[in-house]
Amino acid sequence: VYLLENREAINLLLDEGLIRFAFQPIVDLKTGEVFAYEALMRPLLENFKSPLEILSVAAAQSKIAPLERLVWMTAFQALRDRQREVRGRMLFINSIPSQALPDEDLLALERNYADLFGQVVIEIIEAENDSPAQLSRKLAFIRRYGMKIAIDDFGSGYSNEIRMLSLTPDILKVDIELIRDIDKDQDKQKLVSNLVSFCHPKGIKMVGEGVERKEELAELVRLGIDYVQGYYTGKPSYEIASVEDGIR
């Protein structure tokens, strides 16, 4: 019923571009400074309460492709509009692995935003129905123009070792389930330590996701994680925020 009731709402959202982005800091553990921001989609229609609801309805209505296009175009424009505040930092943009933009959209991105490509990390989100051909095309475009690749939610669902090896990412985001209470769980500590030992020699940076407590942060510092993201270091905000002095 929910999917049926929101058929028109998803069309309106896509046609009118009714999304905006909140920005959550990703913090460098060596300096305490903001390394990047993740652009988190927020709907401007009351029908949808979260990005997951938008994705669900878009998938049910075969509208994933126009949603992917809307996210890319809106996120790049947001980065353009916020250049003075972002001050050269990176922006993480979520991307659906089964979708690749058509050539005309790629040309439009190159024409309008080529100077921003070096600031962009395309974050490949978890998805059950990966399309190898589309994903390969997407990765070729990302690499060709100097953007970076991140794997989201590593350690949950479909984000596993085989996926990491096949995508050869620049950045690996460790899922919140591995990070939560890591200061109290030696098994999680061992798993993350092994990941650090695997990733760092290959030049892969690591982000600990979902850090909510000082003790979790301290443990990630000890384990050698590069960056963290979570409510403890900064909540999503429509403003470009820095890290509080005390936490830094």
mmCIF file of C-alpha atoms in Angstrom:
data_model
loop_
_atom_site.group_PDB
_atom_site.id
_atom_site.type_symbol
_atom_site.label_atom_id
_atom_site.label_comp_id
_atom_site.label_asym_id
_atom_site.label_seq_id
_atom_site.Cartn_x
_atom_site.Cartn_y
_atom_site.Cartn_z
ATOM 1 C CA VAL A 1 0.000 0.000 0.000
ATOM 2 C CA TYR A 2 2.819 2.369 0.882
ATOM 3 C CA LEU A 3 4.516 1.778 -2.477
ATOM 4 C CA LEU A 4 1.280 2.267 -4.403
ATOM 5 C CA GLU A 5 0.339 5.425 -2.536
ATOM 6 C CA ASN A 6 3.672 7.049 -3.298
ATOM 7 C CA ARG A 7 3.883 6.412 -7.040
ATOM 8 C CA GLU A 8 3.032 10.020 -7.801
ATOM 9 C CA ALA A 9 5.201 11.306 -4.983
ATOM 10 C CA ILE A 10 8.354 9.700 -6.388
ATOM 11 C CA ASN A 11 7.597 11.138 -9.835
ATOM 12 C CA LEU A 12 7.154 14.590 -8.307
ATOM 13 C CA LEU A 13 10.372 14.283 -6.303
ATOM 14 C CA LEU A 14 12.351 13.262 -9.384
ATOM 15 C CA ASP A 15 10.763 15.748 -11.785
ATOM 16 C CA GLU A 16 11.134 18.704 -9.422
ATOM 17 C CA GLY A 17 14.439 17.649 -7.854
ATOM 18 C CA LEU A 18 12.938 17.736 -4.361
ATOM 19 C CA ILE A 19 15.974 16.616 -2.401
ATOM 20 C CA ARG A 20 18.673 18.397 -0.465
ATOM 21 C CA PHE A 21 21.792 17.245 1.334
ATOM 22 C CA ALA A 22 22.911 17.211 4.925
ATOM 23 C CA PHE A 23 26.675 17.095 5.414
ATOM 24 C CA GLN A 24 28.336 14.851 7.990
ATOM 25 C CA PRO A 25 32.034 15.357 8.785
ATOM 26 C CA ILE A 26 34.578 12.592 8.242
ATOM 27 C CA VAL A 27 37.436 13.357 10.632
ATOM 28 C CA ASP A 28 41.161 12.660 10.277
ATOM 29 C CA LEU A 29 42.327 10.836 13.416
ATOM 30 C CA LYS A 30 45.888 12.095 13.078
ATOM 31 C CA THR A 31 44.990 15.801 12.999
ATOM 32 C CA GLY A 32 41.478 16.042 14.455
ATOM 33 C CA GLU A 33 40.471 18.093 11.430
ATOM 34 C CA VAL A 34 37.669 17.442 8.944
ATOM 35 C CA PHE A 35 39.007 15.433 6.000
ATOM 36 C CA ALA A 36 35.730 15.238 4.087
ATOM 37 C CA TYR A 37 31.960 15.463 4.278
ATOM 38 C CA GLU A 38 29.423 12.842 3.259
ATOM 39 C CA ALA A 39 26.453 14.243 1.337
ATOM 40 C CA LEU A 40 23.387 12.579 2.852
ATOM 41 C CA MET A 41 20.192 12.818 0.809
ATOM 42 C CA ARG A 42 17.153 14.299 2.528
ATOM 43 C CA PRO A 43 13.681 14.437 0.888
ATOM 44 C CA LEU A 44 11.743 17.697 0.610
ATOM 45 C CA LEU A 45 8.420 15.843 0.434
ATOM 46 C CA GLU A 46 6.579 14.755 3.582
ATOM 47 C CA ASN A 47 5.701 11.434 1.914
ATOM 48 C CA PHE A 48 9.258 10.241 2.516
ATOM 49 C CA LYS A 49 10.939 10.201 5.905
ATOM 50 C CA SER A 50 14.338 8.831 4.882
ATOM 51 C CA PRO A 51 16.573 8.015 1.898
ATOM 52 C CA LEU A 52 15.708 4.331 2.299
ATOM 53 C CA GLU A 53 12.037 5.101 1.678
ATOM 54 C CA ILE A 54 12.944 7.024 -1.472
ATOM 55 C CA LEU A 55 15.077 4.112 -2.683
ATOM 56 C CA SER A 56 12.319 1.584 -1.956
ATOM 57 C CA VAL A 57 9.655 3.454 -3.898
ATOM 58 C CA ALA A 58 12.041 4.322 -6.727
ATOM 59 C CA ALA A 59 13.006 0.647 -7.082
ATOM 60 C CA ALA A 60 9.356 -0.459 -7.063
ATOM 61 C CA GLN A 61 8.571 2.053 -9.833
ATOM 62 C CA SER A 62 11.735 1.318 -11.876
ATOM 63 C CA LYS A 63 12.979 4.836 -11.164
ATOM 64 C CA ILE A 64 16.438 4.020 -9.799
ATOM 65 C CA ALA A 65 18.216 5.425 -12.874
ATOM 66 C CA PRO A 66 16.654 8.919 -12.656
ATOM 67 C CA LEU A 67 17.227 8.901 -8.884
ATOM 68 C CA GLU A 68 20.924 8.158 -9.413
ATOM 69 C CA ARG A 69 21.117 10.999 -11.922
ATOM 70 C CA LEU A 70 19.374 13.404 -9.549
ATOM 71 C CA VAL A 71 21.732 12.538 -6.681
ATOM 72 C CA TRP A 72 24.875 13.038 -8.779
ATOM 73 C CA MET A 73 23.786 16.297 -10.363
ATOM 74 C CA THR A 74 22.438 17.792 -7.139
ATOM 75 C CA ALA A 75 25.474 16.735 -5.099
ATOM 76 C CA PHE A 76 27.941 18.203 -7.597
ATOM 77 C CA GLN A 77 25.995 21.457 -7.641
ATOM 78 C CA ALA A 78 25.936 21.486 -3.831
ATOM 79 C CA LEU A 79 29.715 21.118 -3.829
ATOM 80 C CA ARG A 80 29.977 23.998 -6.303
ATOM 81 C CA ASP A 81 27.706 26.189 -4.176
ATOM 82 C CA ARG A 82 29.608 25.378 -0.946
ATOM 83 C CA GLN A 83 33.171 25.754 -2.217
ATOM 84 C CA ARG A 84 33.977 28.648 0.096
ATOM 85 C CA GLU A 85 32.813 26.674 3.161
ATOM 86 C CA VAL A 86 34.179 23.281 2.114
ATOM 87 C CA ARG A 87 37.617 24.832 1.453
ATOM 88 C CA GLY A 88 38.992 22.074 -0.760
ATOM 89 C CA ARG A 89 37.918 19.147 1.395
ATOM 90 C CA MET A 90 36.537 15.966 -0.151
ATOM 91 C CA LEU A 91 32.841 15.208 -0.656
ATOM 92 C CA PHE A 92 31.514 11.633 -0.484
ATOM 93 C CA ILE A 93 28.579 11.016 -2.859
ATOM 94 C CA ASN A 94 26.558 7.801 -2.535
ATOM 95 C CA SER A 95 26.083 5.786 -5.707
ATOM 96 C CA ILE A 96 24.056 2.698 -6.605
ATOM 97 C CA PRO A 97 26.366 0.060 -8.150
ATOM 98 C CA SER A 98 23.824 -1.198 -10.697
ATOM 99 C CA GLN A 99 23.394 2.264 -12.250
ATOM 100 C CA ALA A 100 25.696 4.092 -14.654
ATOM 101 C CA LEU A 101 24.906 7.527 -16.026
ATOM 102 C CA PRO A 102 24.369 7.769 -19.812
ATOM 103 C CA ASP A 103 27.017 9.433 -21.945
ATOM 104 C CA GLU A 104 25.166 12.745 -22.220
ATOM 105 C CA ASP A 105 25.058 13.070 -18.426
ATOM 106 C CA LEU A 106 28.742 12.190 -18.105
ATOM 107 C CA LEU A 107 29.547 14.877 -20.679
ATOM 108 C CA ALA A 108 27.435 17.369 -18.732
ATOM 109 C CA LEU A 109 29.312 16.526 -15.540
ATOM 110 C CA GLU A 110 32.631 16.971 -17.309
ATOM 111 C CA ARG A 111 31.542 20.266 -18.857
ATOM 112 C CA ASN A 112 30.182 21.780 -15.645
ATOM 113 C CA TYR A 113 32.184 20.235 -12.823
ATOM 114 C CA ALA A 114 35.502 18.908 -14.140
ATOM 115 C CA ASP A 115 37.411 21.212 -11.807
ATOM 116 C CA LEU A 116 35.704 19.565 -8.804
ATOM 117 C CA PHE A 117 36.443 15.930 -9.687
ATOM 118 C CA GLY A 118 39.556 15.854 -7.519
ATOM 119 C CA GLN A 119 37.415 16.636 -4.460
ATOM 120 C CA VAL A 120 34.903 13.833 -5.009
ATOM 121 C CA VAL A 121 34.737 10.330 -3.527
ATOM 122 C CA ILE A 122 32.063 8.101 -5.058
ATOM 123 C CA GLU A 123 30.784 5.852 -2.302
ATOM 124 C CA ILE A 124 29.489 2.540 -3.669
ATOM 125 C CA ILE A 125 26.584 1.593 -1.438
ATOM 126 C CA GLU A 126 25.493 -1.947 -0.666
ATOM 127 C CA ALA A 127 23.115 -3.480 -3.211
ATOM 128 C CA GLU A 128 21.866 -6.989 -3.896
ATOM 129 C CA ASN A 129 21.515 -6.686 -7.660
ATOM 130 C CA ASP A 130 24.877 -5.425 -8.816
ATOM 131 C CA SER A 131 25.231 -5.173 -12.587
ATOM 132 C CA PRO A 132 28.881 -5.978 -13.410
ATOM 133 C CA ALA A 133 28.742 -4.208 -16.779
ATOM 134 C CA GLN A 134 27.202 -1.031 -15.387
ATOM 135 C CA LEU A 135 29.506 -1.026 -12.382
ATOM 136 C CA SER A 136 32.563 -1.476 -14.612
ATOM 137 C CA ARG A 137 31.443 1.473 -16.734
ATOM 138 C CA LYS A 138 30.892 3.594 -13.646
ATOM 139 C CA LEU A 139 34.297 2.717 -12.196
ATOM 140 C CA ALA A 140 36.038 3.508 -15.496
ATOM 141 C CA PHE A 141 34.491 6.996 -15.507
ATOM 142 C CA ILE A 142 35.402 7.604 -11.858
ATOM 143 C CA ARG A 143 39.015 6.563 -12.421
ATOM 144 C CA ARG A 144 39.390 8.401 -15.719
ATOM 145 C CA TYR A 145 38.520 11.740 -14.154
ATOM 146 C CA GLY A 146 40.531 11.396 -10.972
ATOM 147 C CA MET A 147 37.713 10.822 -8.508
ATOM 148 C CA LYS A 148 38.189 8.331 -5.700
ATOM 149 C CA ILE A 149 36.199 5.196 -4.861
ATOM 150 C CA ALA A 150 34.930 4.141 -1.439
ATOM 151 C CA ILE A 151 33.116 0.967 -0.393
ATOM 152 C CA ASP A 152 30.331 1.606 2.105
ATOM 153 C CA ASP A 153 29.322 -0.582 5.075
ATOM 154 C CA PHE A 154 32.181 -3.084 4.789
ATOM 155 C CA GLY A 155 31.490 -6.079 7.011
ATOM 156 C CA SER A 156 27.725 -6.197 6.446
ATOM 157 C CA GLY A 157 25.545 -7.809 3.802
ATOM 158 C CA TYR A 158 27.189 -7.846 0.371
ATOM 159 C CA SER A 159 30.203 -5.724 1.337
ATOM 160 C CA ASN A 160 32.805 -8.448 1.800
ATOM 161 C CA GLU A 161 36.395 -9.312 0.900
ATOM 162 C CA ILE A 162 35.565 -10.385 -2.660
ATOM 163 C CA ARG A 163 33.776 -7.098 -3.273
ATOM 164 C CA MET A 164 36.762 -5.174 -1.932
ATOM 165 C CA LEU A 165 39.220 -7.047 -4.142
ATOM 166 C CA SER A 166 37.087 -6.590 -7.243
ATOM 167 C CA LEU A 167 36.524 -2.844 -6.761
ATOM 168 C CA THR A 168 40.072 -1.948 -5.599
ATOM 169 C CA PRO A 169 38.824 1.052 -3.579
ATOM 170 C CA ASP A 170 40.802 4.017 -2.332
ATOM 171 C CA ILE A 171 38.786 4.094 0.893
ATOM 172 C CA LEU A 172 37.031 1.395 2.915
ATOM 173 C CA LYS A 173 34.216 2.379 5.282
ATOM 174 C CA VAL A 174 33.909 -0.134 8.121
ATOM 175 C CA ASP A 175 30.292 -0.847 9.042
ATOM 176 C CA ILE A 176 28.829 0.497 12.263
ATOM 177 C CA GLU A 177 28.183 -3.039 13.533
ATOM 178 C CA LEU A 178 31.931 -3.672 13.666
ATOM 179 C CA ILE A 179 32.578 -0.292 15.286
ATOM 180 C CA ARG A 180 29.844 -0.246 17.925
ATOM 181 C CA ASP A 181 31.315 -1.081 21.360
ATOM 182 C CA ILE A 182 34.630 -2.057 19.780
ATOM 183 C CA ASP A 183 36.382 -0.912 22.943
ATOM 184 C CA LYS A 184 34.634 -3.759 24.810
ATOM 185 C CA ASP A 185 34.894 -6.522 22.190
ATOM 186 C CA GLN A 186 38.244 -8.188 21.508
ATOM 187 C CA ASP A 187 36.881 -10.101 18.492
ATOM 188 C CA LYS A 188 35.904 -6.837 16.797
ATOM 189 C CA GLN A 189 39.286 -5.378 17.681
ATOM 190 C CA LYS A 190 41.031 -8.334 16.060
ATOM 191 C CA LEU A 191 38.919 -8.132 12.900
ATOM 192 C CA VAL A 192 39.518 -4.421 12.469
ATOM 193 C CA SER A 193 43.227 -4.815 13.247
ATOM 194 C CA ASN A 194 43.472 -7.465 10.517
ATOM 195 C CA LEU A 195 41.686 -5.138 8.086
ATOM 196 C CA VAL A 196 44.150 -2.359 8.868
ATOM 197 C CA SER A 197 47.042 -4.764 8.247
ATOM 198 C CA PHE A 198 45.526 -5.751 4.904
ATOM 199 C CA CYS A 199 44.462 -2.302 3.677
ATOM 200 C CA HIS A 200 47.320 -0.003 4.625
ATOM 201 C CA PRO A 201 50.081 -1.767 2.648
ATOM 202 C CA LYS A 202 47.801 -1.486 -0.412
ATOM 203 C CA GLY A 203 47.283 2.236 0.129
ATOM 204 C CA ILE A 204 43.626 1.810 1.127
ATOM 205 C CA LYS A 205 42.474 4.307 3.773
ATOM 206 C CA MET A 206 39.858 3.277 6.336
ATOM 207 C CA VAL A 207 36.872 5.067 7.860
ATOM 208 C CA GLY A 208 35.219 3.837 11.056
ATOM 209 C CA GLU A 209 31.474 4.497 10.727
ATOM 210 C CA GLY A 210 28.969 5.223 13.459
ATOM 211 C CA VAL A 211 31.299 6.344 16.256
ATOM 212 C CA GLU A 212 29.092 7.477 19.121
ATOM 213 C CA ARG A 213 31.329 7.292 22.211
ATOM 214 C CA LYS A 214 34.716 8.615 23.302
ATOM 215 C CA GLU A 215 35.880 5.088 24.149
ATOM 216 C CA GLU A 216 35.119 3.809 20.636
ATOM 217 C CA LEU A 217 37.061 6.720 19.188
ATOM 218 C CA ALA A 218 40.051 6.035 21.428
ATOM 219 C CA GLU A 219 40.102 2.370 20.400
ATOM 220 C CA LEU A 220 40.060 3.259 16.705
ATOM 221 C CA VAL A 221 42.985 5.610 17.256
ATOM 222 C CA ARG A 222 44.848 2.742 18.912
ATOM 223 C CA LEU A 223 44.043 0.361 16.046
ATOM 224 C CA GLY A 224 45.360 2.783 13.421
ATOM 225 C CA ILE A 225 42.114 3.663 11.616
ATOM 226 C CA ASP A 226 42.593 6.724 9.398
ATOM 227 C CA TYR A 227 39.247 8.504 9.681
ATOM 228 C CA VAL A 228 36.017 8.352 11.663
ATOM 229 C CA GLN A 229 32.433 9.383 11.013
ATOM 230 C CA GLY A 230 29.643 9.422 13.562
ATOM 231 C CA TYR A 231 27.512 11.405 15.969
ATOM 232 C CA TYR A 232 30.391 11.746 18.440
ATOM 233 C CA THR A 233 32.550 13.744 16.027
ATOM 234 C CA GLY A 234 29.734 15.446 14.097
ATOM 235 C CA LYS A 235 26.065 14.940 13.279
ATOM 236 C CA PRO A 236 24.647 15.516 9.785
ATOM 237 C CA SER A 237 23.865 19.197 9.305
ATOM 238 C CA TYR A 238 22.672 21.459 6.529
ATOM 239 C CA GLU A 239 25.566 23.722 7.447
ATOM 240 C CA ILE A 240 29.231 22.901 6.843
ATOM 241 C CA ALA A 241 30.417 22.211 10.387
ATOM 242 C CA SER A 242 33.833 21.751 11.968
ATOM 243 C CA VAL A 243 34.867 19.494 14.873
ATOM 244 C CA GLU A 244 34.330 20.800 18.399
ATOM 245 C CA ASP A 245 37.564 21.880 20.039
ATOM 246 C CA GLY A 246 37.286 19.455 22.938
ATOM 247 C CA ILE A 247 36.799 16.451 20.685
ATOM 248 C CA ARG A 248 39.575 17.553 18.366
#
